[in-house]
Short mmCIF file of C-alpha atoms in Angstrom, two decimals:
data_model
loop_
_atom_site.label_atom_id
_atom_site.label_comp_id
_atom_site.label_asym_id
_atom_site.label_seq_id
_atom_site.Cartn_x
_atom_site.Cartn_y
_atom_site.Cartn_z
CA LEU K 1 -18.54 -16.30 19.65
CA VAL K 2 -17.31 -14.89 22.89
CA GLY K 3 -14.06 -13.43 24.26
CA SER K 4 -13.93 -10.26 22.21
CA GLU K 5 -16.00 -7.41 20.89
CA MET K 6 -15.49 -8.59 17.33
CA CYS K 7 -16.75 -6.87 14.23
CA ILE K 8 -18.41 -8.99 11.57
CA ARG K 9 -15.20 -9.22 9.55
CA ASP K 10 -13.32 -10.82 12.46
CA SER K 11 -16.27 -13.25 12.99
CA ASP K 12 -16.12 -14.21 9.37
CA TYR K 13 -12.38 -14.89 9.62
CA THR K 14 -12.94 -17.04 12.72
CA LEU K 15 -15.67 -19.04 11.07
CA SER K 16 -13.54 -19.53 7.99
CA TRP K 17 -10.65 -20.71 10.13
CA LEU K 18 -12.86 -23.20 11.96
CA ASN K 19 -14.23 -24.48 8.68
CA ASP K 20 -10.70 -25.10 7.50
CA HIS K 21 -10.04 -26.97 10.75
CA GLY K 22 -13.03 -29.31 10.74
CA LEU K 23 -15.97 -27.29 12.07
CA SER K 24 -18.32 -25.96 9.31
CA PRO K 25 -20.56 -22.95 9.89
CA ASP K 26 -23.63 -25.23 9.58
CA THR K 27 -22.25 -27.54 12.27
CA LEU K 28 -21.61 -24.63 14.57
CA ARG K 29 -25.11 -23.21 14.03
CA ARG K 30 -26.78 -26.48 14.77
CA GLY K 31 -24.62 -27.63 17.63
CA GLY K 32 -24.93 -24.90 20.28
CA TYR K 33 -21.17 -24.43 20.36
CA THR K 34 -19.32 -21.76 22.29
CA VAL K 35 -16.16 -20.39 20.58
CA ARG K 36 -13.68 -18.46 22.70
CA THR K 37 -11.43 -16.37 20.42
CA THR K 38 -7.94 -14.88 20.84
CA LEU K 39 -9.08 -11.46 19.59
CA ASP K 40 -8.40 -8.89 22.32
CA PRO K 41 -10.98 -6.13 22.67
CA ALA K 42 -8.43 -3.43 23.66
CA ALA K 43 -6.05 -4.39 20.89
CA GLN K 44 -8.88 -4.51 18.39
CA GLU K 45 -10.22 -1.12 19.45
CA ALA K 46 -6.75 0.42 19.33
CA ALA K 47 -6.03 -1.07 15.88
CA VAL K 48 -9.32 0.14 14.40
CA ARG K 49 -8.87 3.61 15.81
CA ALA K 50 -5.31 4.03 14.62
CA THR K 51 -6.12 2.60 11.24
CA ARG K 52 -9.07 4.81 10.53
CA ARG K 53 -7.18 7.86 11.95
CA ASN K 54 -4.50 7.33 9.32
CA ALA K 55 -6.57 6.13 6.43
CA ASP K 56 -9.97 7.72 5.70
CA PRO K 57 -12.59 4.89 5.46
CA GLN K 58 -14.20 6.75 2.54
CA ALA K 59 -11.03 7.63 0.61
CA THR K 60 -11.28 6.68 -3.04
CA GLY K 61 -9.16 3.75 -4.18
CA VAL K 62 -6.91 3.36 -1.15
CA ALA K 63 -7.26 1.39 2.04
CA GLU K 64 -5.13 0.27 5.04
CA ALA K 65 -5.14 -3.10 6.85
CA THR K 66 -3.64 -3.60 10.31
CA THR K 67 -3.12 -7.01 12.05
CA PHE K 68 -1.37 -7.90 15.26
CA ILE K 69 -0.30 -11.33 16.65
CA HIS K 70 0.85 -12.44 20.12
CA PRO K 71 3.67 -15.02 19.70
CA GLY K 72 3.11 -17.22 22.76
CA GLU K 73 4.71 -20.39 24.07
CA THR K 74 2.79 -22.75 21.77
CA THR K 75 0.74 -20.55 19.40
CA HIS K 76 0.65 -17.34 17.42
CA ASP K 77 -2.62 -15.80 18.62
CA VAL K 78 -4.31 -13.31 16.42
CA VAL K 79 -5.22 -10.39 18.68
CA ALA K 80 -6.35 -7.65 16.28
CA MET K 81 -7.52 -7.34 12.73
CA ALA K 82 -8.59 -3.93 11.41
CA SER K 83 -9.34 -2.37 8.05
CA SER K 84 -9.85 1.25 7.24
CA ARG K 85 -12.87 0.14 5.21
CA GLU K 86 -16.13 -0.28 7.07
CA TYR K 87 -17.82 -3.65 6.68
CA GLY K 88 -20.96 -3.47 4.56
CA LEU K 89 -22.59 -3.32 1.14
CA ASP K 90 -22.79 0.41 0.66
CA THR K 91 -20.43 1.07 -2.24
CA ASP K 92 -21.13 4.79 -2.17
CA ARG K 93 -19.49 4.84 1.22
CA HIS K 94 -16.67 2.49 0.06
CA GLN K 95 -17.74 -0.25 2.37
CA THR K 96 -16.59 -3.85 1.66
CA VAL K 97 -17.37 -7.40 2.68
CA LEU K 98 -14.05 -8.73 1.19
CA PRO K 99 -11.59 -10.45 3.54
CA VAL K 100 -9.10 -7.71 3.15
CA THR K 101 -7.22 -8.38 6.42
CA HIS K 102 -6.49 -12.00 5.58
CA SER K 103 -6.17 -12.40 1.86
CA LEU K 104 -3.78 -11.32 -0.93
CA GLN K 105 -4.08 -7.57 -1.49
CA GLY K 106 -2.34 -4.71 -3.22
CA HIS K 107 0.90 -4.37 -5.09
CA GLY K 108 3.36 -5.56 -2.53
CA ALA K 109 5.14 -4.70 0.73
CA GLY K 110 8.22 -3.24 -1.03
CA SER K 111 11.48 -3.29 0.87
CA VAL K 112 10.05 -5.40 3.70
CA PHE K 113 11.02 -8.31 1.47
CA LYS K 114 14.73 -7.41 2.02
CA VAL K 115 14.28 -9.17 5.36
CA PHE K 116 14.23 -12.54 3.51
CA VAL K 117 17.50 -11.97 1.71
CA ALA K 118 19.10 -10.66 4.86
CA ALA K 119 18.04 -13.81 6.71
CA ALA K 120 19.64 -16.03 4.10
CA ALA K 121 22.87 -13.93 4.20
CA LEU K 122 23.05 -14.29 7.91
CA GLU K 123 22.50 -18.04 7.63
CA ASP K 124 25.53 -18.08 5.22
CA GLY K 125 27.73 -16.42 7.88
CA MET K 126 27.42 -12.70 6.98
CA GLY K 127 27.59 -10.58 10.12
CA LEU K 128 25.59 -7.48 10.91
CA ASP K 129 28.78 -5.45 10.80
CA THR K 130 29.89 -6.88 7.49
CA MET K 131 30.42 -4.01 5.06
CA VAL K 132 28.38 -4.10 1.88
CA ASP K 133 28.90 -2.09 -1.25
CA VAL K 134 26.18 0.45 -2.01
CA PRO K 135 26.62 1.56 -5.66
CA ARG K 136 24.13 4.01 -7.05
CA ARG K 137 23.06 1.55 -9.74
CA VAL K 138 23.52 -2.14 -10.41
CA GLU K 139 22.91 -4.05 -13.69
CA VAL K 140 22.67 -7.81 -13.36
CA THR K 141 21.95 -10.65 -15.69
CA GLY K 142 20.03 -13.82 -14.92
CA LEU K 143 17.46 -12.11 -12.65
CA GLY K 144 14.97 -10.99 -15.22
CA SER K 145 14.98 -7.84 -17.24
CA GLY K 146 13.88 -4.18 -17.07
CA GLY K 147 13.77 -2.07 -13.93
CA ALA K 148 15.47 1.29 -13.96
CA GLU K 149 15.55 3.39 -17.09
CA GLY K 150 18.14 2.78 -19.76
CA CYS K 151 18.49 -0.88 -18.92
CA PRO K 152 20.20 -3.00 -21.56
CA PRO K 153 18.29 -5.99 -23.02
CA ALA K 154 18.18 -9.19 -20.89
CA THR K 155 19.44 -7.25 -17.85
CA TYR K 156 17.78 -6.24 -14.64
CA CYS K 157 18.74 -2.74 -13.46
CA VAL K 158 18.16 -1.29 -10.05
CA GLU K 159 18.95 2.14 -8.62
CA ASN K 160 18.74 3.49 -5.07
CA ALA K 161 15.89 5.91 -4.25
CA SER K 162 18.42 8.35 -2.76
CA THR K 163 21.86 9.48 -3.84
CA ASN K 164 22.93 10.30 -0.32
CA TYR K 165 24.10 6.80 0.73
CA PRO K 166 27.81 6.27 1.47
CA ALA K 167 29.67 3.94 -0.92
CA ARG K 168 29.79 1.20 1.76
CA MET K 169 27.90 0.55 4.99
CA PRO K 170 27.42 -2.31 7.49
CA LEU K 171 24.53 -4.73 6.82
CA ARG K 172 22.70 -3.47 9.88
CA GLU K 173 22.81 0.06 8.51
CA ALA K 174 21.64 -1.24 5.12
CA LEU K 175 18.60 -2.67 6.87
CA ALA K 176 17.93 0.62 8.59
CA GLN K 177 18.48 2.93 5.57
CA SER K 178 17.17 0.42 2.95
CA PRO K 179 19.24 1.14 -0.19
CA ASN K 180 18.20 -1.24 -3.00
CA THR K 181 21.48 -2.14 -4.67
CA PRO K 182 23.27 -4.15 -1.95
CA PHE K 183 20.26 -6.41 -1.54
CA ILE K 184 20.22 -7.17 -5.26
CA THR K 185 23.86 -8.13 -5.02
CA MET K 186 23.11 -10.38 -2.00
CA LEU K 187 20.22 -11.99 -3.91
CA GLN K 188 22.57 -12.84 -6.77
CA LYS K 189 24.62 -14.87 -4.33
CA ILE K 190 21.74 -16.40 -2.43
CA GLY K 191 19.49 -17.25 -5.35
CA VAL K 192 15.86 -16.33 -5.91
CA PRO K 193 14.51 -19.84 -5.04
CA ARG K 194 16.06 -19.70 -1.57
CA ALA K 195 14.69 -16.18 -0.91
CA VAL K 196 11.26 -17.30 -1.98
CA ASP K 197 11.41 -20.49 0.07
CA LEU K 198 12.38 -18.40 3.21
CA ALA K 199 9.47 -16.01 2.54
CA VAL K 200 7.06 -18.93 2.54
CA LYS K 201 8.55 -20.62 5.53
CA LEU K 202 8.63 -17.40 7.70
CA GLY K 203 4.96 -16.74 7.04
CA LEU K 204 3.85 -15.99 3.52
CA ARG K 205 2.39 -19.49 3.20
CA SER K 206 -0.29 -18.64 0.63
CA TYR K 207 2.54 -17.91 -1.86
CA ALA K 208 2.95 -21.69 -2.22
CA GLU K 209 -0.78 -22.38 -2.71
CA PRO K 210 -1.94 -23.29 -6.20
CA GLY K 211 -4.01 -20.50 -7.63
CA SER K 212 -2.34 -17.77 -5.61
CA ASP K 213 -0.92 -16.39 -8.91
CA PRO K 214 -3.44 -14.93 -11.39
CA ALA K 215 -1.91 -17.23 -14.04
CA GLY K 216 -3.27 -20.22 -12.18
CA GLY K 217 -0.17 -21.59 -10.44
CA SER K 218 1.44 -20.29 -7.27
CA ILE K 219 3.27 -17.05 -6.68
CA ALA K 220 6.24 -19.02 -5.41
CA ASP K 221 6.48 -21.25 -8.45
CA ARG K 222 6.16 -18.30 -10.90
CA VAL K 223 8.78 -16.09 -9.17
CA THR K 224 11.14 -19.04 -8.90
CA ALA K 225 10.65 -20.11 -12.54
CA GLU K 226 11.27 -16.52 -13.74
CA ASN K 227 14.21 -16.20 -11.35
CA SER K 228 12.83 -12.72 -10.74
CA GLY K 229 15.28 -10.36 -9.04
CA SER K 230 12.51 -7.92 -8.37
CA PHE K 231 11.19 -10.27 -5.63
CA VAL K 232 13.56 -8.65 -3.14
CA LEU K 233 11.84 -5.32 -3.71
CA GLY K 234 8.49 -6.70 -2.85
CA PRO K 235 6.20 -6.22 -5.89
CA THR K 236 3.84 -9.13 -5.22
CA PRO K 237 0.49 -8.86 -3.41
CA VAL K 238 0.55 -9.80 0.28
CA ASN K 239 -1.81 -11.21 2.77
CA PRO K 240 -1.69 -8.64 5.74
CA LEU K 241 -2.17 -11.33 8.39
CA GLU K 242 0.58 -13.49 6.88
CA LEU K 243 2.87 -10.40 6.82
CA SER K 244 2.22 -9.96 10.55
CA ASN K 245 3.06 -13.58 11.05
CA VAL K 246 6.47 -13.08 9.48
CA ALA K 247 7.02 -10.55 12.25
CA ALA K 248 5.71 -13.07 14.79
CA THR K 249 8.09 -15.78 13.50
CA LEU K 250 11.11 -13.53 13.87
CA SER K 251 9.95 -12.42 17.30
CA ASP K 252 9.49 -16.07 18.22
CA ASP K 253 13.18 -16.91 17.52
CA GLY K 254 12.47 -18.24 14.08
CA ARG K 255 9.57 -20.49 14.95
CA TRP K 256 6.59 -20.39 12.62
CA CYS K 257 3.18 -21.18 14.12
CA GLU K 258 -0.10 -20.95 12.29
CA PRO K 259 -2.01 -17.70 13.05
CA THR K 260 -4.77 -18.82 15.34
CA PRO K 261 -7.93 -16.92 16.22
CA VAL K 262 -9.46 -19.63 18.52
CA ILE K 263 -8.65 -20.52 22.13
CA SER K 264 -11.23 -23.19 22.56
CA VAL K 265 -14.56 -24.62 21.36
CA THR K 266 -17.07 -26.26 23.66
CA ASP K 267 -20.37 -27.95 22.93
CA ARG K 268 -23.74 -27.25 24.51
CA ASP K 269 -22.78 -29.40 27.51
CA GLY K 270 -19.48 -27.60 28.05
CA ARG K 271 -17.34 -30.36 26.74
CA ASP K 272 -14.20 -29.45 24.87
CA VAL K 273 -14.42 -29.96 21.07
CA PRO K 274 -11.00 -30.82 19.50
CA VAL K 275 -10.03 -28.45 16.72
CA GLY K 276 -7.12 -29.54 14.50
CA LYS K 277 -4.18 -27.18 14.45
CA ASN K 278 -0.94 -27.32 12.50
CA ASP K 279 2.22 -27.96 14.43
CA CYS K 280 4.70 -25.15 14.84
CA GLU K 281 7.90 -25.34 12.85
CA GLN K 282 11.43 -24.08 13.55
CA VAL K 283 12.05 -22.48 10.15
CA LEU K 284 15.06 -20.31 11.00
CA ASP K 285 17.90 -20.97 13.41
CA PRO K 286 17.20 -19.10 16.63
CA GLY K 287 20.57 -17.46 16.58
CA VAL K 288 19.98 -16.18 13.08
CA ALA K 289 16.50 -14.97 14.00
CA ARG K 290 17.91 -13.09 17.03
CA ALA K 291 20.65 -11.55 14.91
CA LEU K 292 18.16 -10.42 12.29
CA ALA K 293 15.92 -8.91 15.01
CA ASP K 294 19.00 -7.07 16.28
CA GLY K 295 19.74 -5.89 12.78
CA LEU K 296 16.28 -4.52 12.37
CA GLY K 297 16.60 -2.48 15.49
CA GLY K 298 18.01 0.55 13.74
CA ASP K 299 15.01 1.20 11.58
CA THR K 300 13.03 3.15 14.23
CA ALA K 301 16.20 4.47 16.01
CA HIS K 302 17.69 6.32 13.11
CA GLY K 303 16.39 4.65 9.89
CA THR K 304 13.34 4.89 7.65
CA GLY K 305 10.88 4.44 10.54
CA ALA K 306 12.56 6.82 12.98
CA ALA K 307 10.43 9.91 12.20
CA ALA K 308 7.21 8.05 12.89
CA ALA K 309 8.67 6.62 16.12
CA ARG K 310 9.66 10.07 17.34
CA ALA K 311 6.30 11.56 16.41
CA ALA K 312 4.58 8.88 18.47
CA GLY K 313 6.99 9.33 21.39
CA TRP K 314 8.19 5.73 21.03
CA THR K 315 11.51 5.14 22.78
CA ALA K 316 11.53 1.43 23.55
CA PRO K 317 13.77 -0.96 21.56
CA MET K 318 12.05 -2.83 18.79
CA SER K 319 12.71 -4.43 15.40
CA ALA K 320 11.12 -3.04 12.26
CA LYS K 321 11.30 -2.71 8.47
CA THR K 322 9.51 -0.29 6.21
CA GLY K 323 8.63 -0.98 2.64
CA THR K 324 7.35 0.88 -0.42
CA THR K 325 6.89 -0.35 -3.99
CA GLN K 326 8.85 1.46 -6.72
CA THR K 327 5.73 3.20 -7.95
CA SER K 328 4.27 3.90 -4.50
CA TYR K 329 1.18 1.76 -5.29
CA SER K 330 1.51 0.30 -1.77
CA ALA K 331 3.54 0.56 1.35
CA ALA K 332 3.98 -1.40 4.54
CA PHE K 333 5.45 -1.30 8.05
CA LEU K 334 6.43 -4.54 9.86
CA GLY K 335 7.42 -4.37 13.54
CA PHE K 336 7.84 -6.49 16.57
CA THR K 337 8.89 -6.65 20.19
CA PRO K 338 9.04 -9.72 22.44
CA GLY K 339 5.45 -10.98 22.63
CA TRP K 340 3.99 -8.42 20.16
CA ALA K 341 4.19 -8.46 16.34
CA GLY K 342 2.24 -6.78 13.62
CA ALA K 343 2.15 -5.17 10.22
CA VAL K 344 0.32 -2.35 8.61
CA TYR K 345 -0.27 -2.32 4.88
CA ALA K 346 -1.61 0.55 2.74
CA TYR K 347 -2.63 -0.37 -0.76
CA ASN K 348 -4.78 0.42 -3.80
CA ASP K 349 -8.14 -1.28 -3.35
CA GLY K 350 -10.15 0.19 -6.30
CA GLY K 351 -10.54 -0.74 -9.93
CA SER K 352 -8.14 2.00 -11.04
CA PRO K 353 -4.85 1.73 -9.20
CA SER K 354 -2.58 4.72 -9.09
CA PRO K 355 0.43 5.99 -7.08
CA LEU K 356 -0.34 6.84 -3.48
CA CYS K 357 0.54 9.94 -1.54
CA THR K 358 0.80 10.82 2.15
CA SER K 359 -0.82 13.37 4.49
CA PRO K 360 -3.57 12.41 3.82
CA LEU K 361 -3.23 8.89 2.48
CA ARG K 362 -4.73 9.11 -1.02
CA GLN K 363 -4.41 8.30 -4.65
CA CYS K 364 -2.41 10.91 -6.58
CA ALA K 365 -0.64 11.57 -9.89
CA LYS K 366 2.87 11.09 -8.54
CA GLY K 367 3.44 8.84 -5.54
CA GLY K 368 5.05 10.04 -2.35
CA LEU K 369 3.88 7.37 0.16
CA PHE K 370 6.53 5.41 2.17
CA GLY K 371 6.22 2.71 4.77
CA GLY K 372 7.47 5.19 7.38
CA ASN K 373 4.44 7.42 6.79
CA GLU K 374 0.82 6.27 7.52
CA PRO K 375 1.76 2.52 7.89
CA ALA K 376 4.35 3.25 10.58
CA ALA K 377 2.14 5.91 12.29
CA THR K 378 -0.72 3.33 12.48
CA TRP K 379 1.55 0.66 14.02
CA PHE K 380 2.78 3.11 16.67
CA GLY K 381 -0.68 4.44 17.27
CA ALA K 382 -2.18 1.05 17.83
CA SER K 383 0.58 -0.59 19.92
CA PRO K 384 1.19 1.43 23.13
CA PRO K 385 -2.37 1.20 24.47
CA VAL K 386 -1.96 -2.60 24.44
CA ILE K 387 1.77 -3.05 25.24
CA ASP K 388 1.65 -0.67 28.19
CA ARG K 389 -1.23 -2.41 29.95
#
C-alpha cells in the first residue's frame, strides 16, 4: 500500500474496503498489486497528534476517534483516521486491534442528531429565522416514555440542560445554543421515521444494516418501530467515519458519496484493476443543504463550540454541531468547511461504562464532558495544519 504513511489500523480498513469491493486480501497478496490510498500523511499525522493530545492513550475506559473526509467532485476521500488508542495487543497499555474508527462505538453523538430534524424542518419550508418556542420542559405522547424525572406514564419528557434560554429564538440560534425542547417539538411534526431515514441517507448507512442493533435487527428498524423520540438526542452508537461522512454530505451540497480510501489499484504490470464503487446520491436538496450549513455557522461563532474555536485561534467561517449524551457517556463534534469535513467522537470503550469528565478526558462519578470540550479541541487542533497548506 502506497500513498500515505498509514498505521496498521488504516491498512486494515483499506483491506476491508477492498474486500467489500471485490479484491480479497488473499488475492492482493498473491497478485503483486499496488494500492494507492487517499489517506494524506499530513492530515493523518495532525489527526493522531491532536487526538492523543486531548485523549490519553492509556486512560481507563475512555477513548477518542477522529476522522476526516475530503468531499471532492466525484468522491468522498478518506484522508485521516485516528484513534487515541494505540494499535496492539498489550491490554495493560489499553491497546486495541478493534476497528474503532469505522465501526459502531459508544453511547451516541448526542445533540449532533438535531441536524437530522433541522434538515427535515428546512425541507418543509421552515426558515433559519423562524422563531421556535423554547419551553423549559416538554411532555409528549406517542414518542416513547421516560426521560426527565417526574414523567407521567406513557409520556416522554425532555428538559433543557440550561435554564438561561429565552422563551423563543430563531432556528439558527437553536442550532447554535442547542436547547432540547424545540427539537422534540419539531420531531413530533416531522415524525421519527423521516428523521431516521434522513440520518441513514446523509451518512449513517450502517443503521439500516441487519444486525446493527444488538437485538438482531437494524437500529433504523428498531427506532422506527418504537417511534422513539429520544433519537433526536442521539443515544445510539455511531460509526465515527460515517459521522464524518454526514458532515461531508452537507459540505457537498447534500450529495452522499461512499467514504473511499482507495485512489487506484494496479497489477504487477501496471495495469489498472477496476474496483467497484457505489454511485453518489443526491439525498438532500442542495438549497436545503446550503441553508443547513448556514444555520450551523453560529456554533463556533457564539454557540456551544465557540470557546474551543477561540482557544484554537480559529476565525474562519465554518459549520458545526456539538453533541453530548444526557449522561455524558459520550460526546461529539461535527464540523465542515468547503472541501473539508470531519468528526471527533469521545466515548466509553471499556467493560464498565460511566459518565465522562473533561480536563483531562476521563471516566468520573458525575459527567461534565461536552462536545465543545475535547472533541471540538481535537477537531480544531487537527484541521489548520492541513487546511492552511
